[in-house]
Tab-separated table of C-alpha atoms and ligand atoms in Angstrom:
chain	number	residue	atom	x	y	z
A	1	MET	CA	-5.313	-79.715	51.306
A	2	HIS	CA	-3.404	-82.741	52.738
A	3	VAL	CA	0.366	-82.366	52.629
A	4	ASP	CA	0.879	-86.140	52.398
A	5	GLY	CA	1.722	-86.818	48.755
A	6	ALA	CA	1.750	-83.114	47.865
A	7	ASN	CA	4.496	-81.309	45.917
A	8	VAL	CA	5.419	-78.197	47.904
A	9	LEU	CA	7.722	-75.285	46.982
A	10	VAL	CA	9.177	-73.630	50.103
A	11	THR	CA	11.184	-70.438	49.668
A	12	GLY	CA	13.666	-69.445	52.348
A	13	ALA	CA	14.235	-73.110	53.271
A	14	SER	CA	17.900	-72.795	54.180
A	15	SER	CA	17.214	-71.767	57.817
A	16	GLY	CA	14.646	-70.850	60.424
A	17	ILE	CA	10.926	-71.338	59.772
A	18	GLY	CA	11.558	-72.480	56.150
A	19	GLU	CA	14.020	-75.167	57.223
A	20	ALA	CA	11.688	-76.410	59.991
A	21	LEU	CA	8.776	-76.388	57.541
A	22	ALA	CA	10.705	-78.387	54.904
A	23	LEU	CA	11.610	-81.064	57.465
A	24	GLU	CA	8.005	-81.191	58.816
A	25	LEU	CA	6.557	-81.481	55.319
A	26	ALA	CA	9.023	-84.238	54.330
A	27	ALA	CA	8.256	-86.103	57.504
A	28	ARG	CA	4.554	-85.983	56.640
A	29	GLY	CA	5.021	-87.394	53.118
A	30	ALA	CA	5.336	-84.304	50.932
A	31	THR	CA	7.878	-83.882	48.150
A	32	VAL	CA	9.633	-80.578	48.734
A	33	ALA	CA	11.283	-78.069	46.425
A	34	LEU	CA	13.544	-75.797	48.512
A	35	ALA	CA	14.783	-72.370	47.495
A	36	ALA	CA	17.252	-69.871	49.018
A	37	ARG	CA	20.681	-68.385	48.295
A	38	ARG	CA	23.037	-70.396	50.577
A	39	ARG	CA	23.838	-73.550	48.617
A	40	GLU	CA	25.472	-75.484	51.476
A	41	ARG	CA	22.731	-74.751	53.920
A	42	LEU	CA	20.110	-75.804	51.362
A	43	ASP	CA	21.951	-78.966	50.577
A	44	ALA	CA	22.108	-79.830	54.267
A	45	VAL	CA	18.344	-79.339	54.633
A	46	LEU	CA	17.635	-81.188	51.386
A	47	GLY	CA	19.813	-84.107	52.563
A	48	ARG	CA	17.640	-84.484	55.695
A	49	CYS	CA	14.458	-84.227	53.606
A	50	LEU	CA	15.554	-86.827	51.058
A	51	ASP	CA	15.561	-89.512	53.752
A	52	ARG	CA	11.809	-89.199	53.998
A	53	ALA	CA	10.912	-87.538	50.659
A	54	PRO	CA	12.797	-88.921	47.684
A	55	GLY	CA	12.361	-86.726	44.608
A	56	SER	CA	12.752	-83.550	46.620
A	57	THR	CA	15.058	-80.946	45.148
A	58	ARG	CA	16.538	-77.522	45.691
A	59	TYR	CA	17.126	-74.251	43.838
A	60	VAL	CA	19.815	-71.744	44.625
A	61	VAL	CA	18.210	-68.372	43.847
A	62	ASP	CA	18.464	-64.747	44.994
A	63	LEU	CA	14.909	-63.390	45.289
A	64	ALA	CA	16.218	-59.832	45.579
A	65	ASP	CA	16.042	-60.132	41.812
A	66	PRO	CA	12.297	-60.442	41.165
A	67	GLU	CA	13.040	-61.678	37.652
A	68	ALA	CA	14.179	-64.916	39.346
A	69	ALA	CA	10.683	-65.584	40.773
A	70	GLU	CA	9.021	-66.826	37.556
A	71	ALA	CA	12.017	-68.917	36.624
A	72	LEU	CA	11.974	-70.578	40.035
A	73	VAL	CA	8.286	-71.576	39.741
A	74	ALA	CA	8.720	-72.785	36.183
A	75	SER	CA	11.705	-74.993	37.131
A	76	ALA	CA	10.048	-76.460	40.204
A	77	TRP	CA	6.811	-77.121	38.296
A	78	ASP	CA	8.683	-78.873	35.522
A	79	ASP	CA	10.984	-80.850	37.780
A	80	LEU	CA	8.245	-82.114	40.077
A	81	GLY	CA	5.594	-82.442	37.423
A	82	HIS	CA	3.312	-79.912	39.195
A	83	LEU	CA	3.089	-77.957	42.428
A	84	ASP	CA	0.230	-78.426	44.879
A	85	VAL	CA	1.440	-75.876	47.403
A	86	VAL	CA	3.646	-72.796	47.198
A	87	VAL	CA	4.894	-71.299	50.493
A	88	ASN	CA	6.383	-67.791	50.122
A	89	ASN	CA	8.444	-67.870	53.275
A	90	ALA	CA	11.718	-66.222	52.242
A	91	GLY	CA	12.166	-62.846	53.810
A	92	ALA	CA	14.810	-60.414	55.036
A	93	PRO	CA	14.767	-58.091	58.005
A	94	MET	CA	15.288	-54.348	57.786
A	95	ARG	CA	15.735	-52.845	61.188
A	96	ARG	CA	16.603	-49.214	60.373
A	97	SER	CA	14.944	-46.006	61.566
A	98	VAL	CA	13.397	-44.033	58.731
A	99	ARG	CA	15.807	-41.261	59.737
A	100	ASP	CA	18.696	-43.421	58.421
A	101	LEU	CA	16.991	-45.688	55.866
A	102	THR	CA	18.278	-45.455	52.315
A	103	THR	CA	16.190	-45.832	49.168
A	104	ALA	CA	18.372	-48.838	48.195
A	105	GLU	CA	17.430	-50.573	51.504
A	106	LEU	CA	13.785	-49.740	50.896
A	107	GLN	CA	13.871	-51.162	47.329
A	108	ARG	CA	15.687	-54.316	48.356
A	109	THR	CA	13.266	-55.021	51.266
A	110	MET	CA	10.250	-54.554	48.983
A	111	ALA	CA	11.824	-56.759	46.310
A	112	VAL	CA	12.586	-59.724	48.642
A	113	ASN	CA	9.573	-59.422	50.969
A	114	PHE	CA	6.912	-58.290	48.554
A	115	GLU	CA	7.601	-58.187	44.841
A	116	SER	CA	9.217	-61.623	44.569
A	117	PRO	CA	6.520	-63.482	46.584
A	118	ALA	CA	3.816	-61.612	44.558
A	119	ARG	CA	5.474	-62.664	41.293
A	120	ILE	CA	5.779	-66.273	42.571
A	121	CYS	CA	2.048	-66.151	43.232
A	122	LEU	CA	1.324	-64.913	39.714
A	123	ALA	CA	3.574	-67.506	38.156
A	124	ALA	CA	2.033	-70.419	40.118
A	125	LEU	CA	-1.512	-69.206	39.717
A	126	GLY	CA	-2.093	-69.885	36.007
A	127	PRO	CA	-1.034	-73.554	36.117
A	128	MET	CA	-2.802	-74.090	39.441
A	129	LEU	CA	-6.045	-72.678	37.976
A	130	ASP	CA	-5.582	-74.955	34.931
A	131	ARG	CA	-5.441	-77.925	37.310
A	132	GLY	CA	-8.363	-76.606	39.331
A	133	ARG	CA	-6.495	-76.994	42.566
A	134	GLY	CA	-3.606	-75.613	44.600
A	135	SER	CA	-2.656	-73.758	47.683
A	136	ILE	CA	-0.701	-70.519	48.142
A	137	VAL	CA	0.691	-69.646	51.577
A	138	ASN	CA	2.256	-66.256	52.123
A	139	VAL	CA	4.342	-65.656	55.255
A	140	SER	CA	3.898	-62.059	56.305
A	141	SER	CA	4.439	-60.955	59.912
A	142	PHE	CA	2.736	-59.426	62.876
A	143	GLY	CA	4.628	-56.420	61.452
A	144	GLY	CA	2.294	-56.775	58.434
A	145	ARG	CA	-0.640	-55.795	60.695
A	146	ALA	CA	0.952	-53.257	63.062
A	147	GLY	CA	3.828	-50.809	62.782
A	148	ILE	CA	7.042	-51.580	64.660
A	149	PRO	CA	9.509	-48.790	65.543
A	150	GLY	CA	12.665	-48.872	63.455
A	151	GLU	CA	11.169	-51.245	60.901
A	152	ALA	CA	9.205	-49.030	58.491
A	153	ALA	CA	10.592	-50.678	55.324
A	154	TYR	CA	10.040	-54.191	56.741
A	155	CYS	CA	6.526	-53.406	57.911
A	156	ALA	CA	5.658	-51.760	54.583
A	157	SER	CA	6.769	-54.924	52.737
A	158	LYS	CA	4.828	-57.189	55.138
A	159	PHE	CA	1.695	-54.952	55.093
A	160	ALA	CA	1.926	-55.074	51.256
A	161	LEU	CA	2.153	-58.892	51.325
A	162	ALA	CA	-0.838	-59.125	53.731
A	163	GLY	CA	-2.970	-56.829	51.555
A	164	TRP	CA	-1.956	-58.715	48.434
A	165	THR	CA	-2.848	-61.994	50.095
A	166	GLU	CA	-6.262	-60.812	51.276
A	167	SER	CA	-7.212	-59.692	47.785
A	168	LEU	CA	-5.729	-62.900	46.285
A	169	ALA	CA	-8.104	-64.856	48.505
A	170	LEU	CA	-11.082	-62.776	47.355
A	171	ASP	CA	-10.200	-63.145	43.661
A	172	LEU	CA	-9.640	-66.904	44.010
A	173	TRP	CA	-12.751	-67.651	46.129
A	174	ASP	CA	-14.253	-70.937	45.037
A	175	SER	CA	-11.562	-71.287	42.331
A	176	GLY	CA	-10.017	-74.434	43.776
A	177	VAL	CA	-6.840	-72.483	44.693
A	178	GLU	CA	-6.728	-71.907	48.437
A	179	VAL	CA	-4.940	-68.903	49.975
A	180	ARG	CA	-3.455	-68.728	53.433
A	181	LEU	CA	-1.918	-65.756	55.290
A	182	VAL	CA	0.651	-66.555	58.027
A	183	LEU	CA	1.565	-63.815	60.498
A	184	PRO	CA	4.472	-64.916	62.731
A	185	GLY	CA	5.262	-63.114	65.914
A	186	ALA	CA	8.736	-63.266	67.402
A	187	VAL	CA	10.355	-66.531	66.378
A	188	ASP	CA	13.755	-67.960	67.337
A	189	THR	CA	15.607	-67.756	63.961
A	190	GLU	CA	18.601	-66.117	62.354
A	191	ILE	CA	16.505	-63.149	61.295
A	192	TRP	CA	17.485	-61.476	64.580
A	193	ASP	CA	21.262	-61.743	63.755
A	194	GLN	CA	21.360	-60.707	60.109
A	195	PRO	CA	24.127	-58.172	59.408
A	196	GLY	CA	23.235	-54.751	58.073
A	197	ASN	CA	20.493	-54.201	60.627
A	198	ASP	CA	20.143	-52.118	63.769
A	199	GLU	CA	20.112	-54.107	67.019
A	200	PRO	CA	16.620	-55.387	67.809
A	201	ASP	CA	14.997	-53.707	70.775
A	202	TYR	CA	12.885	-56.788	71.492
A	203	ASP	CA	14.408	-59.244	73.929
A	204	GLY	CA	11.303	-61.099	74.985
A	205	ASP	CA	10.258	-64.670	74.399
A	206	LEU	CA	10.889	-66.287	70.991
A	207	ALA	CA	8.684	-69.094	69.697
A	208	PRO	CA	10.476	-72.182	68.382
A	209	ALA	CA	10.592	-72.274	64.557
A	210	GLY	CA	9.168	-75.843	64.691
A	211	GLU	CA	5.988	-74.607	66.336
A	212	VAL	CA	5.494	-72.105	63.504
A	213	ALA	CA	6.214	-74.774	60.914
A	214	ALA	CA	3.617	-77.074	62.462
A	215	GLY	CA	1.177	-74.117	62.428
A	216	ILE	CA	1.845	-73.585	58.704
A	217	VAL	CA	1.159	-77.270	57.957
A	218	ALA	CA	-2.134	-76.923	59.943
A	219	ALA	CA	-2.953	-73.826	57.885
A	220	ILE	CA	-2.360	-75.760	54.613
A	221	GLU	CA	-4.538	-78.652	55.867
A	222	GLY	CA	-7.245	-76.476	57.430
A	223	ASP	CA	-9.875	-74.074	56.151
A	224	ARG	CA	-8.998	-70.719	57.801
A	225	PHE	CA	-7.400	-67.879	55.906
A	226	GLU	CA	-5.441	-66.090	58.661
A	227	HIS	CA	-2.906	-67.604	61.078
A	228	TYR	CA	-1.074	-65.670	63.794
A	229	LEU	CA	1.809	-67.897	64.932
A	230	PRO	CA	2.126	-67.518	67.908
A	231	ASP	CA	-1.395	-66.028	68.423
A	232	LEU	CA	-0.992	-62.244	68.630
A	233	SER	CA	-4.428	-61.627	67.199
A	234	ASP	CA	-5.518	-59.814	70.399
A	235	VAL	CA	-2.729	-57.279	69.943
A	236	ALA	CA	-3.591	-56.803	66.281
A	237	ARG	CA	-7.236	-56.296	67.207
A	238	PHE	CA	-6.264	-53.761	69.905
A	239	LYS	CA	-4.169	-51.877	67.341
A	240	ALA	CA	-7.024	-51.802	64.839
A	241	ASP	CA	-9.524	-50.656	67.481
A	242	ALA	CA	-7.307	-48.145	69.266
A	243	ILE	CA	-4.513	-46.929	66.998
A	244	GLU	CA	-3.826	-43.786	69.038
A	245	ASP	CA	-3.310	-45.841	72.220
A	246	TYR	CA	-1.260	-48.405	70.279
A	247	LEU	CA	1.168	-45.815	68.929
A	248	ALA	CA	1.551	-44.044	72.287
A	249	GLY	CA	2.002	-47.365	74.110
A	250	VAL	CA	4.643	-48.654	71.674
A	251	VAL	CA	6.588	-45.387	71.899
A	252	ALA	CA	6.427	-45.461	75.707
A	253	PHE	CA	7.628	-49.052	75.716
A	254	ALA	CA	10.426	-48.373	73.309
A	255	ARG	CA	11.629	-45.389	75.305
A	256	SER	CA	11.478	-47.372	78.518
A	257	ARG	CA	13.900	-49.773	76.795
A	258	GLY	CA	16.261	-46.953	75.900
A	259	ALA	CA	15.448	-47.267	72.235
A	260	ASP	CA	16.087	-43.576	71.596
A	261	ARG	CA	17.214	-44.004	67.994
A	262	GLU	CA	13.785	-45.264	66.843
A	263	VAL	CA	11.509	-42.975	68.759
A	264	ARG	CA	13.631	-39.936	69.722
A	265	PRO	CA	11.690	-36.738	69.720
A	266	PRO	CA	12.319	-34.159	66.971
A	267	PRO	CA	15.452	-32.095	67.477
B	301	NAP	N1	11.737	-64.893	63.054
B	301	NAP	C1	10.751	-63.971	63.359
B	301	NAP	O1	10.689	-63.482	64.429
B	301	NAP	C2	9.761	-63.643	62.219
B	301	NAP	C3	8.688	-62.859	62.606
B	301	NAP	C4	7.741	-62.423	61.661
B	301	NAP	C5	7.887	-62.898	60.306
B	301	NAP	N2	8.953	-63.683	60.021
B	301	NAP	C6	9.079	-64.088	58.629
B	301	NAP	O2	9.303	-65.450	58.577
B	301	NAP	C7	10.004	-65.771	57.314
B	301	NAP	C8	11.158	-66.695	57.591
B	301	NAP	O3	12.109	-65.975	58.338
B	301	NAP	P1	12.993	-66.635	59.497
B	301	NAP	O4	12.491	-66.027	60.780
B	301	NAP	O5	12.919	-68.141	59.402
B	301	NAP	O6	14.443	-66.064	59.237
B	301	NAP	P2	15.757	-66.724	58.642
B	301	NAP	O7	16.174	-67.878	59.421
B	301	NAP	O8	16.688	-65.606	58.404
B	301	NAP	O9	15.263	-67.288	57.201
B	301	NAP	C9	15.071	-66.430	56.132
B	301	NAP	C10	15.072	-67.267	54.851
B	301	NAP	O10	14.872	-66.469	53.732
B	301	NAP	C11	15.888	-66.712	52.821
B	301	NAP	N3	16.191	-65.469	52.109
B	301	NAP	C12	16.518	-64.249	52.639
B	301	NAP	N4	16.795	-63.385	51.619
B	301	NAP	C13	16.692	-64.098	50.477
B	301	NAP	C14	16.914	-63.750	49.104
B	301	NAP	N5	17.338	-62.550	48.702
B	301	NAP	N6	16.698	-64.711	48.158
B	301	NAP	C15	16.330	-65.933	48.496
B	301	NAP	N7	16.115	-66.315	49.776
B	301	NAP	C16	16.295	-65.389	50.763
B	301	NAP	C17	17.095	-67.126	53.672
B	301	NAP	O11	17.978	-67.932	52.900
B	301	NAP	P3	19.392	-67.438	52.298
B	301	NAP	O12	19.992	-66.497	53.252
B	301	NAP	O13	20.141	-68.717	52.176
B	301	NAP	O14	19.068	-66.834	50.967
B	301	NAP	C18	16.391	-67.962	54.685
B	301	NAP	O15	16.241	-69.268	54.190
B	301	NAP	C19	10.446	-64.407	56.753
B	301	NAP	O16	9.539	-64.032	55.689
B	301	NAP	C20	10.295	-63.464	57.905
B	301	NAP	O17	10.037	-62.059	57.523
B	301	NAP	C21	9.901	-64.062	60.918
């Protein structure tokens, strides 16, 4: 689907990948509906989008409350007339070893990263099917294909979103509603600095958010279902083919970095 002239809902548009995507979409002629919690940050992004995309709007919403998901889609659909594309990009990190993880942290991570995007899909699906066209883009993670030490809740939520999205694509095959799965690697955004998380062990290269945003636009406009951005598909394939080696290798790497809290041996 071409983004020029499309109405696009982008969740998590107040920073990082979502902000870069909103600006890219507006520059390419889309009208954008932006959603996140931080009103001032959203307004700043919206202000930059409005220069290129009059009619764009924003919604201050906390997607830790999955009840908000349906209301968000209904408001954006009504305000813009219809939605051509929905990008479920909002997400929160949860870097915490399972030894310390609380059930409240697990529930919140699943609500923001899985239940709300799934409910946004369901809310958008009916009206998209009625129109006979639409595009749903779910932003999972490389951690939705492979376990990461110290991120069990985050990986669970992103695996869930990846599985959901695969089945969504199967159920909607030839329906006119296209489905895309985006699996970012390490990207230079505020996700690495969010409070309430253990320090990340990773200190390697970070892809610019703008590159990922451009990749998401290409995913919307192209035909392929799955998009690793940047391309870590070789690593995902290695993990799928050789899980024992993957697990041992990741533990060895983490220990070499002194990440004892994630991979410390049993007492
Ligand atoms: N950066 C990476 O290395 C990386 C890697 C793999 C996957 N991803 C995924 O990429 C997506 C975008 O993340 P990012 O890297 O761009 O991080 P980011 O800069 O922290 O952006 C996250 C966005 O999600 C929004 N958000 C978080 N919790 C929310 C809530 N409860 N309700 C509504 N909105 C919420 C944030 O807005 P407010 O705080 O204003 O609500 C923000 O706009 C996420 O799904 C993330 O899991 C990122």
